[in-house]
Amino acid sequence: MTTTLRAQDQLIGLLRDGLPDRAVLIAERDRRAYERDTAPFGPSGTPAVVVRPETVQQVQHVLRVASHLGVPVVPQGARTGLAGAANAVEGCVVLSMLAMNRILEIDAPNRLARCEPGVMTGDISRAVAHLGLCYPPDPVSADICTIGGNIATGAGGVCCVKYGVTTDYVRELVVVLANGEVTRLGGKTVKNVAGLDLKRLFVGSEGTLGVVVEATLGLRPVPGESLAILAQFPTATLAGEAVAAIIKRGHTPSALELMDAVTTGAVHALGHPSIQDPNAATLIAESDAPDRVDEVAAMARVCSESGATVVVAAINDEESKQLLSARRMIMPALQAKAATMPGDVRSFIEDVAVPRTRLAELIDRIGEVSAEHGVFIATLGHAGDGNLHPIVVFDAADHGSLRRAQHAYDDVMAAGLALGGTITGEHGVGVVKRDWLARELDPVSLRLQQEIKRVFDPAGILNPGKVLA
Amino acid sequence: MTTTLRAQDQLIGLLRDGLPDRAVLIAERDRRAYERDTAPFGPSGTPAVVVRPETVQQVQHVLRVASHLGVPVVPQGARTGLAGAANAVEGCVVLSMLAMNRILEIDAPNRLARCEPGVMTGDISRAVAHLGLCYPPDPVSADICTIGGNIATGAGGVCCVKYGVTTDYVRELVVVLANGEVTRLGGKTVKNVAGLDLKRLFVGSEGTLGVVVEATLGLRPVPGESLAILAQFPTATLAGEAVAAIIKRGHTPSALELMDAVTTGAVHALGHPSIQDPNAATLIAESDAPDRVDEVAAMARVCSESGATVVVAAINDEESKQLLSARRMIMPALQAKAATMPGDVRSFIEDVAVPRTRLAELIDRIGEVSAEHGVFIATLGHAGDGNLHPIVVFDAADHGSLRRAQHAYDDVMAAGLALGGTITGEHGVGVVKRDWLARELDPVSLRLQQEIKRVFDPAGILNPGKVLA
């Protein structure tokens, strides 16, 4: 015990040598506040210390000290992650990047923004909107998550069906390695094939390879006005078939979002005015193309042909935004519903993705999993990408409920893999899906991943136990 | 000598154990035919043997034999590369992938094509055109280059300014490693963040990490009809300024191609009917958006405001294709021009890219380099991406001419780097830019690249001396 305390004192002393006092948090309350991201299960520990560096040099100092002492370092953004990738490990240094939150440069003519990692994702688009530009990836958490966290997880979002995900917008990264060295990966040009594409190796690496201290991101012109439709179907399976048909017909919607009947009912109960049938599955399709009137009309026809019983069409941008707002009401609506349920109600948010033609089968299988385990599952997601977020609800006060929910969570991943899909489309592996990675990747690929990890972090101090075992 | 011959006999004997006779070429004429890609300089050697495997198992056999004997292996596609990445090294096994040239599966509803690496790039779009789909990346060599080579180099093309480059379309790769192991990287879903993004590490790795034996590629709906304009400017610098202005105004052209006055004159001399002024620089801008009439008119206005003296506007798809055909006439036109020059005329094709706002400065600097060294340079390229291909012409029979051309080639790369750009946008590093890589990447990044190479190929048998020293 004394030895441990001495080691902790030495760690904190050395960290203070290169950090301002305000950047070193040692109070138990502070340390406990940085223990977990939003994954409701998976292991975590209490950090020995939380540091909030304000400069690249301070990040280097932290990593040099941690390397010197062999102490694990867990990088964190806003801890909105859903896979436990930001969970602290016992006795680690939590390296919170929230204090490095400046937009460093906006280069409108080259459509670039250079940011520190702690910038909130939604702030980037707000900062460039007056220039007619935006940063497209739009996770539902965009206003409360950081761009550094988005890079670490490879975040997606609603408009990604048309505009792509985080990796498509990362041009250049400055990273600090485990040993404190700094390197610059990628470049500021649109195209660059000078050497191996290390910047993209960092996207989705969940803080296991190094710490992103600066990112140069590509921007796009703000899309034109959008038009949306909201279609309702007797079953989510029919809605899934409509999604496949929309893609097959060659449409490129700017959003194509699904809510099953449970989710639809919750959003209706929270008072969304456009939901006519609270017992039906709902599909929202949006087009922001110059020919959006035609494209939306065509998508509405596909929905009708696929069995939609209700199709509500917006007639202008404002009405479209209102239809889309149903998407952003889902989490509060489900929380409100959960509040009416007995027990200490929590949920796991799944993130499986399948080829779009297999979506209906995945939805069917989720229904079976729910019935088999007697578990409440609300299914929603970025259907246009084949990416669903089934939300598995459980009573944390009831051990049996938790166990059944975990089995259901696992069975949904198994269903995703069986349909040629992936265990994670945009939330990452973290700790909660680590054991599942070996079921998606073959042993050779897993070994390569482990060896690449060792190239960047030979002593294994960076976010140990995440992604790879 | 006897020992070497014995070693060669042993190599060929072991290779024959797992390959059909037709797949093992040992005649000197055959071996010499596979010595080089189209880079006019940079080292090459004569292979000990050329193998043309027809199955994944045969590729594994070749790599197991080569690993066992410690013989270098140089993977090759159609050898249309411009950086010497496919150049044989003395005594190596050339592993030509041309016999693995089947399109294995077309999955139209999921917009996917699964191919062997020897498929010609242009054949993919032709195979899916009747389904309303295409594979967008369109290097000018699309009809004579392979998709495996495109993946190895990270190829670009004309429409990439709007639709992205090879890496944006690679979903899943099956690769054989140096030791003969097979692994599958990535997946068939639109989104996938399960582990490190190893498939993108392979794109642009020029055969140094492993051999791609199968690729699943994303497809897109065929774009709508296009409209193009051809604008002529007193100087290429003014054309470069017009490019920056077009991007700054928020346009997303589907092509934005530049030809300097020399190139324009050559294309005019070859008889292109739309070139009015053979002494002016030329910009071709195309839009395939639903509002292309407006977009093309707006781009034409920007060109006029930027100093264009001539603007020719197409009024339909057919006329647009004719304007764009000037782009595909460039190489034959310059070859025809070279044929009129004295000596054994050859050329280096540069591939620098800069942020788009620096394009005019790069063009100016190229003019200075040409004057300083007394070297003929024709500049053209994918201006909308900031990616230029200055073509440095020299007389191979005149040692002084060659030396001056090499200095000019180097100075253009130095100019690209000085303007915040890269030494290669889409052609790769190969052997001809290997020494320059260390001027673009910092030492830490270079070291990481070398260590990652060792993870995949510890004995260094795969394409030695390419990309990295």
PDB file of N, CA and C in Angstrom, chain A residues 5 21 87-88 109 131 161 168 171 250 265 351 360 377 410:
ATOM      1  N   LEU A   5       1.279   4.001  -2.891  1.00  0.00           N
ATOM      2  CA  LEU A   5       1.080   5.439  -2.674  1.00  0.00           C
ATOM      3  C   LEU A   5       2.320   6.209  -3.094  1.00  0.00           C
ATOM      4  N   ASP A  21      -0.801  23.529 -12.654  1.00  0.00           N
ATOM      5  CA  ASP A  21      -1.580  22.896 -11.574  1.00  0.00           C
ATOM      6  C   ASP A  21      -3.000  22.555 -11.998  1.00  0.00           C
ATOM      7  N   ASN A  87     -12.901   3.947 -21.234  1.00  0.00           N
ATOM      8  CA  ASN A  87     -12.923   3.561 -19.817  1.00  0.00           C
ATOM      9  C   ASN A  87     -11.508   3.549 -19.240  1.00  0.00           C
ATOM     10  N   ALA A  88     -11.365   4.128 -18.055  1.00  0.00           N
ATOM     11  CA  ALA A  88     -10.078   4.110 -17.364  1.00  0.00           C
ATOM     12  C   ALA A  88      -9.729   2.690 -16.946  1.00  0.00           C
ATOM     13  N   PRO A 109     -10.779  28.646 -48.868  1.00  0.00           N
ATOM     14  CA  PRO A 109     -10.546  28.351 -50.291  1.00  0.00           C
ATOM     15  C   PRO A 109     -10.092  26.916 -50.540  1.00  0.00           C
ATOM     16  N   LEU A 131     -19.178  30.711 -44.234  1.00  0.00           N
ATOM     17  CA  LEU A 131     -18.377  30.610 -45.456  1.00  0.00           C
ATOM     18  C   LEU A 131     -19.015  29.658 -46.465  1.00  0.00           C
ATOM     19  N   VAL A 161     -24.713   8.443 -45.081  1.00  0.00           N
ATOM     20  CA  VAL A 161     -25.186   7.611 -46.196  1.00  0.00           C
ATOM     21  C   VAL A 161     -24.880   8.288 -47.528  1.00  0.00           C
ATOM     22  N   ASP A 168     -13.277   9.646 -44.155  1.00  0.00           N
ATOM     23  CA  ASP A 168     -13.300  10.288 -45.466  1.00  0.00           C
ATOM     24  C   ASP A 168     -12.925  11.766 -45.401  1.00  0.00           C
ATOM     25  N   ARG A 171      -7.577  14.605 -43.276  1.00  0.00           N
ATOM     26  CA  ARG A 171      -6.506  14.829 -44.257  1.00  0.00           C
ATOM     27  C   ARG A 171      -5.127  14.699 -43.612  1.00  0.00           C
ATOM     28  N   GLY A 250     -31.051   3.364 -57.365  1.00  0.00           N
ATOM     29  CA  GLY A 250     -30.025   4.342 -57.717  1.00  0.00           C
ATOM     30  C   GLY A 250     -30.162   5.683 -57.018  1.00  0.00           C
ATOM     31  N   GLY A 265     -43.390   4.458 -31.429  1.00  0.00           N
ATOM     32  CA  GLY A 265     -44.368   4.723 -30.369  1.00  0.00           C
ATOM     33  C   GLY A 265     -43.806   5.666 -29.309  1.00  0.00           C
ATOM     34  N   ASP A 351     -24.607  -1.803 -32.534  1.00  0.00           N
ATOM     35  CA  ASP A 351     -24.080  -1.043 -33.680  1.00  0.00           C
ATOM     36  C   ASP A 351     -23.670  -2.006 -34.780  1.00  0.00           C
ATOM     37  N   ALA A 360     -33.514  -6.412 -43.947  1.00  0.00           N
ATOM     38  CA  ALA A 360     -34.799  -6.970 -43.519  1.00  0.00           C
ATOM     39  C   ALA A 360     -34.580  -8.250 -42.721  1.00  0.00           C
ATOM     40  N   ILE A 377     -36.304  -4.847 -26.978  1.00  0.00           N
ATOM     41  CA  ILE A 377     -35.328  -4.249 -27.902  1.00  0.00           C
ATOM     42  C   ILE A 377     -36.040  -3.225 -28.791  1.00  0.00           C
ATOM     43  N   ASP A 410     -25.238 -10.158 -27.549  1.00  0.00           N
ATOM     44  CA  ASP A 410     -24.334 -11.058 -28.267  1.00  0.00           C
ATOM     45  C   ASP A 410     -25.017 -11.669 -29.490  1.00  0.00           C
TER      46      ASP A 410
END
